[in-house]
Tab-separated table of C-alpha atoms and ligand atoms in Angstrom:
chain	number	residue	atom	x	y	z
W	1	MET	CA	-131.699	-77.233	21.649
W	2	GLY	CA	-132.405	-79.959	24.142
W	3	THR	CA	-134.112	-82.264	21.762
W	4	ILE	CA	-134.246	-85.213	24.014
W	5	ILE	CA	-135.973	-83.182	26.779
W	6	ASP	CA	-138.210	-81.563	24.148
W	7	ALA	CA	-139.518	-84.739	22.747
W	8	ALA	CA	-139.952	-86.364	26.231
W	9	ASP	CA	-141.710	-83.331	27.429
W	10	LYS	CA	-143.971	-83.144	24.499
W	11	VAL	CA	-144.917	-86.780	24.971
W	12	ALA	CA	-145.492	-86.179	28.615
W	13	ASN	CA	-147.546	-82.956	28.405
W	14	GLY	CA	-148.635	-82.667	24.750
W	15	ASN	CA	-148.369	-79.046	25.409
W	16	SER	CA	-145.000	-77.584	26.321
W	17	LEU	CA	-142.216	-75.279	25.312
W	18	THR	CA	-138.894	-77.026	26.250
W	19	GLU	CA	-139.236	-77.520	29.963
W	20	LYS	CA	-141.961	-74.777	30.481
W	21	LYS	CA	-145.682	-75.700	30.221
W	22	VAL	CA	-147.445	-72.936	28.440
W	23	LYS	CA	-150.888	-72.018	27.512
W	24	VAL	CA	-151.528	-70.548	24.063
W	25	VAL	CA	-154.502	-68.894	22.470
W	26	PHE	CA	-154.382	-68.047	18.800
W	27	VAL	CA	-156.003	-64.743	17.979
W	28	LEU	CA	-157.069	-64.792	14.328
W	29	GLY	CA	-159.289	-62.641	11.894
W	30	GLY	CA	-158.829	-60.547	8.810
W	31	PRO	CA	-156.324	-57.527	8.452
W	32	GLY	CA	-157.980	-54.690	10.506
W	33	SER	CA	-160.511	-56.973	12.372
W	34	GLY	CA	-159.219	-55.595	15.750
W	35	LYS	CA	-156.733	-58.221	16.895
W	36	GLY	CA	-154.226	-55.984	18.287
W	37	THR	CA	-156.653	-53.691	19.859
W	38	GLN	CA	-158.453	-56.567	21.619
W	39	CYS	CA	-155.169	-58.305	22.717
W	40	ALA	CA	-154.300	-55.216	24.578
W	41	ASN	CA	-157.549	-55.286	26.604
W	42	ILE	CA	-157.106	-59.139	27.274
W	43	VAL	CA	-153.502	-58.539	28.492
W	44	GLU	CA	-154.755	-55.999	31.028
W	45	HIS	CA	-157.692	-57.994	32.369
W	46	PHE	CA	-156.452	-61.619	32.125
W	47	GLY	CA	-152.662	-61.499	32.562
W	48	TYR	CA	-151.636	-62.938	29.240
W	49	THR	CA	-148.562	-61.832	27.242
W	50	HIS	CA	-149.402	-60.597	23.860
W	51	LEU	CA	-147.095	-61.666	20.943
W	52	SER	CA	-147.937	-60.267	17.553
W	53	ALA	CA	-146.392	-62.267	14.643
W	54	GLY	CA	-146.572	-59.032	12.392
W	55	ASP	CA	-144.931	-57.009	15.233
W	56	LEU	CA	-142.088	-59.557	15.723
W	57	LEU	CA	-141.570	-59.577	11.817
W	58	ARG	CA	-141.403	-55.681	11.703
W	59	ALA	CA	-139.001	-55.609	14.660
W	60	GLU	CA	-136.897	-58.256	12.831
W	61	ILE	CA	-136.751	-55.851	9.758
W	62	LYS	CA	-135.794	-52.940	11.991
W	63	SER	CA	-133.068	-54.946	13.779
W	64	GLY	CA	-131.157	-55.269	10.478
W	65	SER	CA	-131.349	-58.989	10.387
W	66	GLU	CA	-130.209	-60.858	7.265
W	67	ASN	CA	-133.873	-61.890	6.622
W	68	GLY	CA	-134.882	-58.227	6.810
W	69	THR	CA	-135.235	-57.446	3.276
W	70	MET	CA	-137.055	-60.710	2.501
W	71	ILE	CA	-139.532	-60.016	5.287
W	72	GLN	CA	-140.078	-56.539	4.131
W	73	ASN	CA	-140.699	-57.454	0.588
W	74	MET	CA	-143.207	-60.110	1.592
W	75	ILE	CA	-145.138	-57.880	4.101
W	76	LYS	CA	-145.250	-55.159	1.202
W	77	GLU	CA	-146.887	-57.868	-1.116
W	78	GLY	CA	-149.283	-59.061	1.681
W	79	LYS	CA	-147.611	-62.499	1.475
W	80	ILE	CA	-147.097	-64.965	4.340
W	81	VAL	CA	-143.357	-65.172	5.456
W	82	PRO	CA	-141.991	-68.787	5.753
W	83	SER	CA	-142.913	-70.436	8.982
W	84	GLU	CA	-139.380	-71.133	9.848
W	85	VAL	CA	-138.684	-67.478	10.293
W	86	THR	CA	-141.872	-66.603	12.086
W	87	ILE	CA	-141.806	-69.690	14.518
W	88	LYS	CA	-138.191	-68.913	15.498
W	89	LEU	CA	-139.323	-65.458	16.481
W	90	LEU	CA	-142.330	-66.638	18.488
W	91	GLN	CA	-140.354	-69.452	20.148
W	92	ARG	CA	-137.683	-66.937	21.158
W	93	ALA	CA	-140.189	-64.519	22.552
W	94	MET	CA	-141.973	-67.284	24.661
W	95	GLN	CA	-138.711	-68.593	25.945
W	96	GLU	CA	-137.591	-65.066	27.016
W	97	ASN	CA	-140.843	-64.373	28.864
W	98	SER	CA	-141.513	-65.901	32.244
W	99	ASN	CA	-145.274	-65.862	31.747
W	100	ASP	CA	-147.116	-69.139	30.868
W	101	LYS	CA	-149.960	-67.664	29.205
W	102	PHE	CA	-149.628	-66.325	25.633
W	103	LEU	CA	-151.862	-64.711	23.093
W	104	ILE	CA	-150.428	-65.374	19.667
W	105	ASP	CA	-151.918	-62.631	17.355
W	106	GLY	CA	-151.925	-63.133	13.526
W	107	PHE	CA	-150.491	-66.654	13.621
W	108	PRO	CA	-151.007	-69.257	12.089
W	109	ARG	CA	-152.002	-67.532	8.926
W	110	ASN	CA	-151.782	-70.576	6.600
W	111	GLU	CA	-151.513	-74.354	6.856
W	112	GLU	CA	-147.939	-74.370	6.770
W	113	ASN	CA	-147.622	-71.982	9.782
W	114	ARG	CA	-150.112	-74.308	11.728
W	115	ALA	CA	-148.480	-77.629	11.021
W	116	ALA	CA	-144.960	-76.460	11.441
W	117	PHE	CA	-145.688	-74.642	14.900
W	118	GLU	CA	-147.400	-77.825	16.131
W	119	SER	CA	-144.572	-80.096	15.026
W	120	VAL	CA	-141.744	-77.702	16.247
W	121	THR	CA	-143.119	-76.657	19.673
W	122	GLY	CA	-145.526	-79.373	20.322
W	123	ILE	CA	-148.083	-76.809	21.342
W	124	GLY	CA	-151.744	-76.800	20.499
W	125	PRO	CA	-154.008	-73.965	21.328
W	126	GLU	CA	-156.357	-73.961	24.262
W	127	PHE	CA	-158.858	-72.116	21.821
W	128	VAL	CA	-158.906	-69.949	18.811
W	129	LEU	CA	-160.352	-66.435	19.067
W	130	PHE	CA	-161.765	-65.432	15.755
W	131	PHE	CA	-162.683	-62.007	14.938
W	132	ASP	CA	-165.370	-61.918	12.262
W	133	CYS	CA	-165.598	-58.599	10.281
W	134	SER	CA	-166.679	-57.504	6.863
W	135	GLU	CA	-164.121	-56.631	4.276
W	136	GLU	CA	-165.791	-53.305	3.837
W	137	GLU	CA	-165.297	-52.397	7.672
W	138	MET	CA	-161.735	-53.785	7.686
W	139	GLU	CA	-160.753	-51.733	4.821
W	140	ARG	CA	-162.188	-48.580	6.361
W	141	ARG	CA	-160.156	-49.190	9.638
W	142	LEU	CA	-156.915	-50.167	7.773
W	143	LEU	CA	-157.109	-46.917	5.718
W	144	SER	CA	-157.428	-44.819	8.808
W	145	ARG	CA	-155.087	-46.841	11.025
W	146	ASN	CA	-152.294	-44.160	10.622
W	147	GLN	CA	-149.418	-46.236	12.001
W	148	GLY	CA	-147.200	-45.561	9.021
W	149	ARG	CA	-147.364	-49.140	8.003
W	150	GLU	CA	-146.086	-49.863	4.326
W	151	ASP	CA	-148.911	-52.447	3.809
W	152	ASP	CA	-151.879	-50.209	4.892
W	153	ASN	CA	-152.406	-48.900	1.224
W	154	ILE	CA	-155.262	-50.010	-0.832
W	155	ASP	CA	-153.309	-52.275	-3.287
W	156	THR	CA	-151.602	-54.154	-0.465
W	157	ILE	CA	-154.843	-54.341	1.532
W	158	ARG	CA	-156.540	-56.063	-1.364
W	159	LYS	CA	-153.767	-58.537	-1.622
W	160	ARG	CA	-153.945	-59.181	2.178
W	161	PHE	CA	-157.840	-59.859	1.844
W	162	LYS	CA	-157.180	-62.440	-0.855
W	163	VAL	CA	-154.513	-64.254	1.204
W	164	PHE	CA	-156.825	-64.125	4.113
W	165	LEU	CA	-159.629	-65.831	2.169
W	166	GLU	CA	-157.518	-68.291	0.482
W	167	SER	CA	-154.998	-69.222	3.108
W	168	SER	CA	-156.071	-68.076	6.586
W	169	LEU	CA	-159.694	-68.897	6.687
W	170	PRO	CA	-158.909	-72.675	5.916
W	171	VAL	CA	-156.994	-72.670	9.162
W	172	ILE	CA	-159.876	-71.300	11.101
W	173	GLU	CA	-162.134	-73.882	9.516
W	174	TYR	CA	-159.614	-76.550	10.557
W	175	TYR	CA	-159.798	-75.508	14.222
W	176	SER	CA	-163.590	-75.149	13.864
W	177	LEU	CA	-163.832	-78.743	12.999
W	178	ASN	CA	-161.863	-79.529	16.303
W	179	GLY	CA	-164.381	-77.407	18.379
W	180	LYS	CA	-161.706	-74.862	19.189
W	181	VAL	CA	-162.983	-71.783	17.607
W	182	ARG	CA	-164.648	-68.851	19.510
W	183	LYS	CA	-166.154	-66.647	17.053
W	184	ILE	CA	-166.656	-63.002	17.930
W	185	ASP	CA	-168.635	-60.471	15.961
W	186	ALA	CA	-165.791	-57.880	15.530
W	187	ALA	CA	-167.770	-55.323	13.530
W	188	LYS	CA	-169.218	-53.576	16.674
W	189	PRO	CA	-167.540	-50.953	18.589
W	190	VAL	CA	-164.408	-51.758	20.615
W	191	GLY	CA	-166.086	-51.876	24.043
W	192	GLU	CA	-168.939	-54.204	22.799
W	193	VAL	CA	-166.394	-56.529	21.236
W	194	PHE	CA	-164.463	-56.660	24.317
W	195	GLU	CA	-167.567	-57.726	26.295
W	196	ALA	CA	-167.895	-60.606	23.932
W	197	VAL	CA	-164.232	-61.356	24.404
W	198	LYS	CA	-164.392	-61.345	28.051
W	199	ALA	CA	-167.260	-63.971	28.192
W	200	VAL	CA	-164.933	-66.339	26.309
W	201	PHE	CA	-162.057	-65.727	28.821
W	202	THR	CA	-164.162	-65.835	31.964
W	203	PRO	CA	-164.439	-69.428	33.376
W	204	THR	CA	-168.151	-70.619	33.728
W	205	GLU	CA	-169.541	-72.644	36.470
W	206	SER	CA	-169.776	-75.658	34.127
W	207	ASP	CA	-166.053	-75.275	33.495
W	208	ASP	CA	-165.420	-75.441	37.331
W	209	LYS	CA	-167.420	-78.658	37.636
W	210	ALA	CA	-165.569	-80.173	34.736
W	211	VAL	CA	-162.208	-79.711	36.425
V	1	LIG	N1	-164.173	-52.458	17.066
V	1	LIG	C1	-163.642	-51.435	16.368
V	1	LIG	N2	-164.361	-50.454	15.779
V	1	LIG	C2	-163.750	-49.569	15.185
V	1	LIG	N3	-162.470	-49.400	14.980
V	1	LIG	C3	-161.656	-50.432	15.486
V	1	LIG	C4	-162.039	-51.436	16.282
V	1	LIG	N4	-161.245	-52.201	16.765
V	1	LIG	C5	-160.035	-51.689	16.196
V	1	LIG	N5	-160.214	-50.615	15.498
V	1	LIG	C6	-159.313	-49.692	14.766
V	1	LIG	O1	-159.102	-50.350	13.530
V	1	LIG	C7	-157.710	-50.426	13.245
V	1	LIG	C8	-157.180	-51.801	13.059
V	1	LIG	O2	-157.277	-52.445	14.425
V	1	LIG	P1	-156.000	-53.450	14.875
V	1	LIG	O3	-156.408	-53.694	16.251
V	1	LIG	O4	-154.714	-52.900	14.470
V	1	LIG	O5	-156.519	-54.694	13.936
V	1	LIG	P2	-155.700	-55.912	13.393
V	1	LIG	O6	-154.492	-56.250	14.417
V	1	LIG	O7	-156.614	-57.134	13.347
V	1	LIG	O8	-155.145	-55.515	12.140
V	1	LIG	C9	-157.012	-49.512	14.208
V	1	LIG	O9	-156.802	-48.195	13.903
V	1	LIG	C10	-157.965	-49.615	15.536
V	1	LIG	O10	-157.905	-48.572	16.277
V	2	LIG	N1	-147.972	-65.364	10.627
V	2	LIG	C1	-147.706	-64.211	9.890
V	2	LIG	C2	-148.215	-62.949	10.358
V	2	LIG	C3	-147.884	-61.990	9.581
V	2	LIG	N2	-147.071	-61.934	8.549
V	2	LIG	C4	-146.783	-60.829	7.570
V	2	LIG	O1	-147.060	-59.573	8.451
V	2	LIG	C5	-148.069	-58.831	7.634
V	2	LIG	C6	-148.741	-57.991	8.705
V	2	LIG	O2	-149.322	-58.852	9.800
V	2	LIG	P1	-150.185	-58.275	11.001
V	2	LIG	O3	-150.783	-59.415	11.793
V	2	LIG	O4	-149.236	-57.261	11.587
V	2	LIG	O5	-151.402	-57.511	10.169
V	2	LIG	P2	-152.844	-57.080	10.856
V	2	LIG	O6	-153.688	-58.336	10.485
V	2	LIG	O7	-152.661	-56.827	12.268
V	2	LIG	O8	-153.334	-56.016	10.069
V	2	LIG	C7	-148.915	-59.885	7.083
V	2	LIG	O9	-149.723	-59.370	5.874
V	2	LIG	C8	-147.779	-60.748	6.396
V	2	LIG	O10	-147.152	-60.235	5.404
V	2	LIG	C9	-146.699	-63.247	8.058
V	2	LIG	O11	-146.162	-63.392	6.978
V	2	LIG	N3	-146.953	-64.346	8.799
V	3	LIG	MG1	-152.511	-56.500	14.090
């Protein structure tokens, strides 16, 4: 890694990935809140590249990587994989893509994820999209997701909800204190949720004046 360039670039821009300036939006919310579904809509309308931390970890298992078994066991238990592993996958995906706007879905999921990403990449989010949904509704959705995921069973779902409350919500609270959180009512039908999402991504007149 070009650490000198990295460090100088971080100091100069405060928001960069090696020599490339990138814009990042974190997409957070409980399991089944609709992050992946809405990210697909955002990609189509606003030209972002979607990076799902969970999808990257599942691809890593499939690729037969040396970390595969560890990742698979952690996902089955609903636990959060060490940041080092997930950040490497996210960094590689951003470096390999020529786009400069990324939706990072399902990351950061705990304080360790958040702090490590900021210190390793020097990137802070433009804002954080938070999909707010009741556990009852998320459970219903996960049990009928039908993607053959090993973690979409009631035992693992309960563990994931506990991890979300204990480890992920504090990250959302952290960004909330910094005025970065855009909270969306995610219990509504997909189209209505996307209307609220669109409003967040559409620049307003006051934004234009601020520039
Ligand atoms: N607003 C919604 N209303 C009803 N079902 C939804 C909604 N958004 C997503 N779903 C469905 O719920 C399941 C979980 O959605 P997904 O986008 O995978 O959530 P996440 O990535 O947050 O776990 C999927 O089967 C999806 O089709
Ligand atoms: N930052 C992350 C994201 C996901 N994961 C793991 O991957 C699992 C599935 O994440 P996901 O984002 O695909 O799940 P959903 O919230 O989309 O249902 C999590 O329960 C964790 O075990 C992780 O360890 N660290
Ligand atoms: Mg998802």
